[in-house]
mmCIF file of C-alpha atoms in Angstrom:
data_model
loop_
_atom_site.group_PDB
_atom_site.id
_atom_site.type_symbol
_atom_site.label_atom_id
_atom_site.label_comp_id
_atom_site.label_asym_id
_atom_site.label_seq_id
_atom_site.Cartn_x
_atom_site.Cartn_y
_atom_site.Cartn_z
ATOM 1 C CA MET A 1 106.176 47.355 126.369
ATOM 2 C CA MET A 2 106.388 43.492 124.117
ATOM 3 C CA ARG A 3 107.312 44.255 120.493
ATOM 4 C CA THR A 4 106.713 41.685 117.650
ATOM 5 C CA LEU A 5 109.506 41.288 115.378
ATOM 6 C CA ASP A 6 109.388 43.801 112.642
ATOM 7 C CA GLY A 7 109.350 46.272 115.623
ATOM 8 C CA HIS A 8 105.268 46.751 116.573
ATOM 9 C CA PRO A 9 103.756 46.681 120.086
ATOM 10 C CA SER A 10 102.163 43.224 120.680
ATOM 11 C CA VAL A 11 98.523 43.564 121.443
ATOM 12 C CA ARG A 12 97.597 41.234 123.316
ATOM 13 C CA ASN A 13 94.211 38.928 125.583
ATOM 14 C CA LEU A 14 92.372 40.588 121.819
ATOM 15 C CA SER A 15 88.913 39.044 122.340
ATOM 16 C CA LEU A 16 87.009 38.416 119.185
ATOM 17 C CA ALA A 17 83.077 38.107 119.805
ATOM 18 C CA GLU A 18 82.225 38.932 116.234
ATOM 19 C CA PRO A 19 79.482 36.394 114.922
ATOM 20 C CA GLY A 20 80.795 33.640 113.333
ATOM 21 C CA PHE A 21 84.064 33.104 116.063
ATOM 22 C CA GLY A 22 81.904 30.602 117.731
ATOM 23 C CA TYR A 23 82.321 30.075 121.590
ATOM 24 C CA TYR A 24 86.067 28.824 123.012
ATOM 25 C CA GLU A 25 88.069 29.439 126.344
ATOM 26 C CA GLY A 26 90.286 31.856 126.383
ATOM 27 C CA CYS A 27 91.162 34.130 124.078
ATOM 28 C CA MET A 28 93.020 34.926 121.046
ATOM 29 C CA HIS A 29 96.401 35.800 121.356
ATOM 30 C CA LEU A 30 97.278 37.833 118.399
ATOM 31 C CA ASP A 31 99.887 40.929 117.630
ATOM 32 C CA LEU A 32 100.220 43.447 115.302
ATOM 33 C CA THR A 33 102.832 41.323 113.170
ATOM 34 C CA ASP A 34 99.617 38.870 113.070
ATOM 35 C CA LEU A 35 97.049 41.222 112.439
ATOM 36 C CA ARG A 36 99.174 43.296 108.956
ATOM 37 C CA LEU A 37 100.234 39.684 107.457
ATOM 38 C CA PHE A 38 96.797 38.097 107.735
ATOM 39 C CA LEU A 39 95.464 41.775 105.906
ATOM 40 C CA LEU A 40 98.114 41.378 103.588
ATOM 41 C CA VAL A 41 97.700 38.220 102.435
ATOM 42 C CA ALA A 42 93.976 38.718 101.845
ATOM 43 C CA GLU A 43 94.562 41.632 99.086
ATOM 44 C CA ALA A 44 97.122 40.037 97.611
ATOM 45 C CA GLY A 45 94.542 36.783 97.818
ATOM 46 C CA SER A 46 97.469 34.736 98.381
ATOM 47 C CA ILE A 47 100.115 33.356 101.058
ATOM 48 C CA THR A 48 103.022 34.090 99.068
ATOM 49 C CA GLY A 49 102.619 37.284 98.178
ATOM 50 C CA GLY A 50 101.025 38.682 101.557
ATOM 51 C CA ALA A 51 104.391 37.242 102.988
ATOM 52 C CA ASP A 52 106.407 39.377 100.345
ATOM 53 C CA ARG A 53 104.864 42.417 101.686
ATOM 54 C CA ALA A 54 105.126 41.554 105.286
ATOM 55 C CA GLY A 55 108.898 40.555 105.084
ATOM 56 C CA LEU A 56 108.255 37.449 106.462
ATOM 57 C CA ALA A 57 109.525 33.773 105.148
ATOM 58 C CA LEU A 58 106.398 31.993 103.791
ATOM 59 C CA ALA A 59 107.027 29.185 106.455
ATOM 60 C CA SER A 60 106.551 31.832 109.283
ATOM 61 C CA ALA A 61 103.627 32.999 107.730
ATOM 62 C CA SER A 62 101.967 29.556 107.135
ATOM 63 C CA ALA A 63 102.948 28.969 110.182
ATOM 64 C CA ARG A 64 101.731 32.448 111.976
ATOM 65 C CA LEU A 65 97.936 32.307 110.645
ATOM 66 C CA ARG A 66 97.830 28.118 111.101
ATOM 67 C CA GLY A 67 98.880 29.985 115.218
ATOM 68 C CA MET A 68 95.592 32.167 114.593
ATOM 69 C CA GLU A 69 93.384 29.279 113.258
ATOM 70 C CA ASP A 70 94.145 27.143 115.848
ATOM 71 C CA GLN A 71 93.555 29.083 118.575
ATOM 72 C CA ALA A 72 90.040 30.331 116.513
ATOM 73 C CA GLY A 73 89.681 26.817 116.982
ATOM 74 C CA LEU A 74 88.261 27.449 112.903
ATOM 75 C CA ALA A 75 89.501 28.560 109.230
ATOM 76 C CA LEU A 76 89.617 32.064 108.347
ATOM 77 C CA LEU A 77 91.999 31.474 105.192
ATOM 78 C CA GLU A 78 89.742 29.512 102.536
ATOM 79 C CA ARG A 79 92.863 28.114 100.126
ATOM 80 C CA GLY A 80 92.142 26.182 96.846
ATOM 81 C CA ARG A 81 94.759 26.827 93.350
ATOM 82 C CA ARG A 82 94.149 30.467 92.993
ATOM 83 C CA GLY A 83 95.159 32.015 96.169
ATOM 84 C CA VAL A 84 93.067 32.139 99.918
ATOM 85 C CA THR A 85 89.503 34.589 100.537
ATOM 86 C CA PRO A 86 88.410 35.201 103.428
ATOM 87 C CA THR A 87 86.045 32.777 104.947
ATOM 88 C CA PRO A 88 83.430 34.430 106.613
ATOM 89 C CA ALA A 89 85.306 34.558 110.694
ATOM 90 C CA GLY A 90 88.173 35.351 108.028
ATOM 91 C CA ARG A 91 86.189 38.865 107.169
ATOM 92 C CA ALA A 92 84.808 39.544 110.546
ATOM 93 C CA LEU A 93 88.870 39.368 111.622
ATOM 94 C CA LEU A 94 89.717 41.569 108.588
ATOM 95 C CA VAL A 95 86.880 44.504 109.557
ATOM 96 C CA HIS A 96 89.559 44.396 113.171
ATOM 97 C CA ALA A 97 92.475 44.550 111.278
ATOM 98 C CA ARG A 98 91.754 47.876 109.519
ATOM 99 C CA THR A 99 89.839 49.777 112.756
ATOM 100 C CA MET A 100 93.196 48.614 114.348
ATOM 101 C CA LEU A 101 96.120 49.313 112.335
ATOM 102 C CA ALA A 102 94.093 52.641 110.737
ATOM 103 C CA GLN A 103 93.692 53.520 114.633
ATOM 104 C CA LEU A 104 97.537 52.941 115.129
ATOM 105 C CA ASP A 105 99.137 54.957 112.033
ATOM 106 C CA ARG A 106 97.264 57.648 113.215
ATOM 107 C CA LEU A 107 98.219 56.792 116.399
ATOM 108 C CA ARG A 108 102.065 56.875 114.752
ATOM 109 C CA GLY A 109 101.224 60.149 113.507
ATOM 110 C CA GLU A 110 100.102 62.344 115.793
ATOM 111 C CA MET A 111 102.736 61.317 118.004
ATOM 112 C CA GLY A 112 105.062 62.051 115.250
ATOM 113 C CA GLU A 113 104.454 65.663 115.808
ATOM 114 C CA PHE A 114 105.367 66.140 118.857
ATOM 115 C CA ALA A 115 108.792 63.101 118.401
ATOM 116 C CA ALA A 116 110.918 63.990 116.037
ATOM 117 C CA GLY A 117 112.227 60.645 113.943
ATOM 118 C CA LEU A 118 109.058 58.490 114.119
ATOM 119 C CA ARG A 119 108.900 57.524 110.511
ATOM 120 C CA GLY A 120 105.006 57.804 109.662
ATOM 121 C CA HIS A 121 103.858 55.939 106.980
ATOM 122 C CA VAL A 122 100.822 56.193 104.096
ATOM 123 C CA ARG A 123 99.556 54.043 101.702
ATOM 124 C CA LEU A 124 98.280 55.505 98.145
ATOM 125 C CA LEU A 125 96.566 54.083 95.537
ATOM 126 C CA ALA A 126 96.532 55.479 92.155
ATOM 127 C CA ASN A 127 96.004 54.035 88.357
ATOM 128 C CA THR A 128 98.489 53.342 85.904
ATOM 129 C CA ALA A 129 98.677 57.702 84.565
ATOM 130 C CA ALA A 130 98.806 58.655 87.670
ATOM 131 C CA SER A 131 100.953 56.180 88.921
ATOM 132 C CA THR A 132 104.350 56.117 86.160
ATOM 133 C CA GLU A 133 103.873 59.276 85.354
ATOM 134 C CA ILE A 134 102.209 61.408 87.314
ATOM 135 C CA LEU A 135 103.042 60.496 91.192
ATOM 136 C CA PRO A 136 106.726 59.919 91.001
ATOM 137 C CA ASP A 137 108.042 63.870 90.321
ATOM 138 C CA LEU A 138 105.751 65.112 93.267
ATOM 139 C CA LEU A 139 106.473 62.007 95.617
ATOM 140 C CA ALA A 140 110.182 63.014 95.428
ATOM 141 C CA GLY A 141 109.448 66.556 96.241
ATOM 142 C CA PHE A 142 106.925 64.976 99.371
ATOM 143 C CA LEU A 143 109.950 62.992 100.716
ATOM 144 C CA ALA A 144 111.876 65.389 100.329
ATOM 145 C CA ALA A 145 110.381 67.864 103.062
ATOM 146 C CA ASN A 146 109.624 64.972 104.894
ATOM 147 C CA PRO A 147 112.618 62.483 106.005
ATOM 148 C CA SER A 148 109.702 61.174 108.571
ATOM 149 C CA LEU A 149 106.976 59.758 106.108
ATOM 150 C CA ASP A 150 107.476 56.774 103.925
ATOM 151 C CA VAL A 151 104.680 56.489 100.844
ATOM 152 C CA GLU A 152 104.114 53.565 99.346
ATOM 153 C CA LEU A 153 102.482 53.842 96.517
ATOM 154 C CA GLN A 154 100.605 51.247 94.887
ATOM 155 C CA ASP A 155 98.907 50.079 90.964
ATOM 156 C CA ARG A 156 95.259 49.021 90.533
ATOM 157 C CA THR A 157 92.551 49.911 87.778
ATOM 158 C CA SER A 158 91.011 53.205 89.355
ATOM 159 C CA PRO A 159 87.333 50.619 90.438
ATOM 160 C CA ALA A 160 89.672 48.954 92.641
ATOM 161 C CA VAL A 161 91.398 52.659 94.823
ATOM 162 C CA ALA A 162 88.302 53.409 94.885
ATOM 163 C CA GLN A 163 86.310 50.057 96.212
ATOM 164 C CA ALA A 164 90.088 50.641 98.449
ATOM 165 C CA VAL A 165 89.471 53.516 100.140
ATOM 166 C CA ALA A 166 86.070 52.879 100.632
ATOM 167 C CA GLU A 167 86.381 49.871 103.072
ATOM 168 C CA GLY A 168 89.262 51.380 105.223
ATOM 169 C CA SER A 169 92.502 49.585 103.173
ATOM 170 C CA ALA A 170 94.258 52.527 101.748
ATOM 171 C CA GLU A 171 93.602 56.074 102.418
ATOM 172 C CA LEU A 172 94.271 58.056 99.452
ATOM 173 C CA GLY A 173 93.604 56.974 96.111
ATOM 174 C CA ILE A 174 93.766 58.406 92.257
ATOM 175 C CA ALA A 175 91.296 57.207 90.774
ATOM 176 C CA ALA A 176 89.818 58.216 87.471
ATOM 177 C CA ASP A 177 86.018 59.153 86.713
ATOM 178 C CA HIS A 178 84.770 55.741 85.380
ATOM 179 C CA ALA A 179 85.031 54.810 89.254
ATOM 180 C CA ASP A 180 81.997 54.301 91.585
ATOM 181 C CA PHE A 181 83.475 57.830 94.147
ATOM 182 C CA SER A 182 79.931 56.472 96.300
ATOM 183 C CA GLY A 183 81.659 56.839 100.408
ATOM 184 C CA LEU A 184 83.856 58.620 98.968
ATOM 185 C CA GLU A 185 84.962 62.744 99.160
ATOM 186 C CA ARG A 186 87.114 63.688 95.987
ATOM 187 C CA HIS A 187 89.130 66.018 94.658
ATOM 188 C CA PHE A 188 90.203 66.955 91.182
ATOM 189 C CA PHE A 189 93.936 66.318 90.959
ATOM 190 C CA ARG A 190 94.792 66.123 86.835
ATOM 191 C CA ASP A 191 93.538 65.937 83.723
ATOM 192 C CA ASP A 192 94.784 62.635 81.363
ATOM 193 C CA ARG A 193 94.637 61.066 78.005
ATOM 194 C CA LEU A 194 94.839 58.303 76.281
ATOM 195 C CA VAL A 195 96.254 57.930 73.177
ATOM 196 C CA LEU A 196 96.801 55.249 70.397
ATOM 197 C CA VAL A 197 101.406 54.718 70.010
ATOM 198 C CA THR A 198 101.859 53.693 66.514
ATOM 199 C CA PRO A 199 106.243 53.730 64.807
ATOM 200 C CA PRO A 200 106.730 55.684 62.391
ATOM 201 C CA GLY A 201 104.873 55.302 58.455
ATOM 202 C CA HIS A 202 101.965 52.475 59.825
ATOM 203 C CA PRO A 203 98.736 53.427 58.434
ATOM 204 C CA LEU A 204 97.072 54.045 61.342
ATOM 205 C CA ALA A 205 99.606 56.467 62.093
ATOM 206 C CA GLY A 206 98.698 59.515 59.480
ATOM 207 C CA ARG A 207 94.292 59.505 61.408
ATOM 208 C CA GLY A 208 92.539 61.899 63.415
ATOM 209 C CA ALA A 209 91.207 61.051 65.843
ATOM 210 C CA LEU A 210 90.627 57.024 65.484
ATOM 211 C CA PRO A 211 87.706 54.645 67.418
ATOM 212 C CA PHE A 212 89.462 52.215 69.604
ATOM 213 C CA ALA A 213 87.352 49.068 67.940
ATOM 214 C CA GLU A 214 89.005 50.824 64.211
ATOM 215 C CA CYS A 215 92.291 49.778 66.478
ATOM 216 C CA LEU A 216 91.485 46.184 67.304
ATOM 217 C CA ALA A 217 92.351 44.508 63.586
ATOM 218 C CA GLU A 218 95.766 45.740 64.987
ATOM 219 C CA GLU A 219 99.278 43.839 66.779
ATOM 220 C CA PHE A 220 99.485 45.697 70.441
ATOM 221 C CA ILE A 221 102.161 45.531 73.067
ATOM 222 C CA GLY A 222 100.625 45.893 75.938
ATOM 223 C CA LEU A 223 101.724 45.839 80.589
ATOM 224 C CA ALA A 224 103.210 42.753 82.055
ATOM 225 C CA GLY A 225 100.871 41.691 85.160
ATOM 226 C CA ASP A 226 97.542 42.831 86.149
ATOM 227 C CA THR A 227 98.561 46.708 85.607
ATOM 228 C CA ALA A 228 95.907 49.163 86.188
ATOM 229 C CA LEU A 229 96.490 49.915 81.992
ATOM 230 C CA HIS A 230 96.664 46.878 80.991
ATOM 231 C CA LEU A 231 93.051 45.772 82.464
ATOM 232 C CA HIS A 232 90.808 49.097 81.487
ATOM 233 C CA VAL A 233 91.838 48.958 77.617
ATOM 234 C CA LEU A 234 91.641 45.072 77.670
ATOM 235 C CA GLY A 235 88.156 45.751 79.657
ATOM 236 C CA HIS A 236 87.035 48.380 76.348
ATOM 237 C CA ALA A 237 88.774 46.221 73.330
ATOM 238 C CA GLN A 238 86.063 43.046 75.252
ATOM 239 C CA ARG A 239 83.179 45.559 75.294
ATOM 240 C CA ALA A 240 84.194 46.285 71.463
ATOM 241 C CA GLY A 241 83.452 42.616 70.949
ATOM 242 C CA ARG A 242 86.745 42.238 69.735
ATOM 243 C CA PRO A 243 89.718 39.845 72.175
ATOM 244 C CA LEU A 244 93.332 42.088 71.406
ATOM 245 C CA ARG A 245 95.490 40.629 69.906
ATOM 246 C CA MET A 246 98.968 40.101 72.718
ATOM 247 C CA ARG A 247 102.108 40.383 70.824
ATOM 248 C CA ALA A 248 103.578 40.752 73.868
ATOM 249 C CA ARG A 249 103.719 42.286 77.156
ATOM 250 C CA VAL A 250 106.675 43.996 79.428
ATOM 251 C CA GLU A 251 107.738 45.840 82.726
ATOM 252 C CA GLY A 252 106.338 49.464 81.940
ATOM 253 C CA VAL A 253 105.259 51.832 79.377
ATOM 254 C CA ASP A 254 108.868 52.815 78.542
ATOM 255 C CA GLY A 255 109.335 49.250 77.644
ATOM 256 C CA VAL A 256 106.462 49.620 75.743
ATOM 257 C CA CYS A 257 107.078 52.174 73.381
ATOM 258 C CA ARG A 258 110.856 50.616 73.630
ATOM 259 C CA ILE A 259 108.965 48.185 70.973
ATOM 260 C CA VAL A 260 106.969 49.912 69.171
ATOM 261 C CA SER A 261 109.952 51.986 68.128
ATOM 262 C CA GLN A 262 111.361 49.387 66.715
ATOM 263 C CA GLY A 263 108.115 48.573 64.897
ATOM 264 C CA VAL A 264 106.197 45.363 66.470
ATOM 265 C CA GLY A 265 102.435 45.989 67.389
ATOM 266 C CA VAL A 266 100.914 49.454 68.206
ATOM 267 C CA ALA A 267 100.387 50.022 71.811
ATOM 268 C CA VAL A 268 97.280 51.751 74.774
ATOM 269 C CA VAL A 269 99.608 54.657 76.513
ATOM 270 C CA PRO A 270 99.065 57.789 78.857
ATOM 271 C CA GLU A 271 99.381 61.056 76.024
ATOM 272 C CA ARG A 272 102.608 61.872 78.237
ATOM 273 C CA SER A 273 104.992 58.448 78.399
ATOM 274 C CA ALA A 274 103.634 59.519 74.865
ATOM 275 C CA ALA A 275 105.930 62.469 74.414
ATOM 276 C CA ARG A 276 108.785 61.145 75.658
ATOM 277 C CA TRP A 277 108.771 59.500 72.049
ATOM 278 C CA PRO A 278 109.131 62.318 69.959
ATOM 279 C CA ALA A 279 109.764 59.597 67.446
ATOM 280 C CA LEU A 280 106.840 57.219 67.977
ATOM 281 C CA ALA A 281 103.087 58.671 66.065
ATOM 282 C CA ALA A 282 100.281 59.597 69.296
ATOM 283 C CA VAL A 283 96.888 59.269 66.961
ATOM 284 C CA ARG A 284 93.811 60.162 69.361
ATOM 285 C CA LEU A 285 91.716 58.121 70.530
ATOM 286 C CA ALA A 286 88.255 59.085 70.029
ATOM 287 C CA ASP A 287 86.295 57.113 72.479
ATOM 288 C CA PRO A 288 84.553 58.751 75.697
ATOM 289 C CA TRP A 289 87.227 57.122 77.973
ATOM 290 C CA ALA A 290 90.011 57.335 76.846
ATOM 291 C CA GLU A 291 89.845 61.189 77.997
ATOM 292 C CA ARG A 292 89.403 61.052 81.520
ATOM 293 C CA ARG A 293 89.611 63.533 84.617
ATOM 294 C CA LEU A 294 91.696 62.234 87.447
ATOM 295 C CA HIS A 295 90.148 62.797 91.538
ATOM 296 C CA LEU A 296 92.475 61.998 94.702
ATOM 297 C CA VAL A 297 89.513 60.397 96.505
ATOM 298 C CA THR A 298 88.753 59.566 100.417
ATOM 299 C CA ARG A 299 86.831 58.131 102.555
ATOM 300 C CA ALA A 300 84.367 59.929 103.572
ATOM 301 C CA GLY A 301 83.542 61.432 107.200
ATOM 302 C CA ALA A 302 87.637 60.201 108.009
ATOM 303 C CA THR A 303 89.528 62.224 109.624
ATOM 304 C CA LEU A 304 92.863 61.394 107.214
ATOM 305 C CA THR A 305 96.461 60.902 109.859
ATOM 306 C CA PRO A 306 98.614 63.838 109.693
ATOM 307 C CA PRO A 307 101.320 61.934 106.825
ATOM 308 C CA ALA A 308 98.032 61.840 105.199
ATOM 309 C CA ARG A 309 96.792 65.062 105.087
ATOM 310 C CA ARG A 310 99.767 66.388 104.994
ATOM 311 C CA LEU A 311 100.283 63.639 100.860
ATOM 312 C CA ALA A 312 96.770 65.082 100.842
ATOM 313 C CA ASP A 313 97.062 68.706 100.337
ATOM 314 C CA HIS A 314 100.763 68.351 98.750
ATOM 315 C CA LEU A 315 99.244 66.273 96.639
ATOM 316 C CA LEU A 316 96.427 69.043 95.802
ATOM 317 C CA THR A 317 98.692 72.168 95.631
ATOM 318 C CA ALA A 318 101.930 70.698 93.663
ATOM 319 C CA ARG A 319 102.048 72.000 89.690
#
């Protein structure tokens, strides 16, 4: 069997006859590296981001994508200053790519039951509270007990987690109960609470449950990037009609708490994070959105690969 640069079996003479691809002589000669790269680029919204996640050089990734488009005889990606988005033909290709790569994962998982040393892979999406505070310890125990399985954990907002699992781009997700669970099966995972942390002696430190709207005159410290927690808090500030006054945005919840502990600003963090910083005052937020239930979600009616099923069972039973 031929293999690609990343070790995947090669897929040859794959005919794409979906509407929108048009007619051309011959077949598209794709391999799994092409399909995986196209999927990662579409998910990242940029060729650079997709190439990084695929472990390919940018020039190599760009050449592969151009080659796919040359064979198809039409554009698969719409390129703009802010990144790339799939064209209608590209979206059709994405359906096939997700299906084929999911089937490959199932094949690997099933073969892993018989062939020692064949590694399985699970992609798990979760909101910030779960990915930073709950899952690391659980995943450490799972990986130690399953040395032939790999887990890719990514931070996403709860609505994005639910959408990705429903679309089949991830088998497992952890999402809060404000997400749309249509087309999903959900299992209760953990309770989660967001709190406002302030420096010692801050005027808000002695308050009881505090409406978030009353905090918006303060200067905030937040997470860098499009992390789920930052987007969640930002959205509720916008709905309250007042923008967040961001003094700084840094990597990691502990980095946020460290800055707050120095008397600079306030922050909204998971209560589990605040517990590691006893010098900070943790003020409960009175808003319903600050009290959340987290759920493990899977696609309704889908058969999980053996590695994903093993991880799901571990997450639901470990305490």
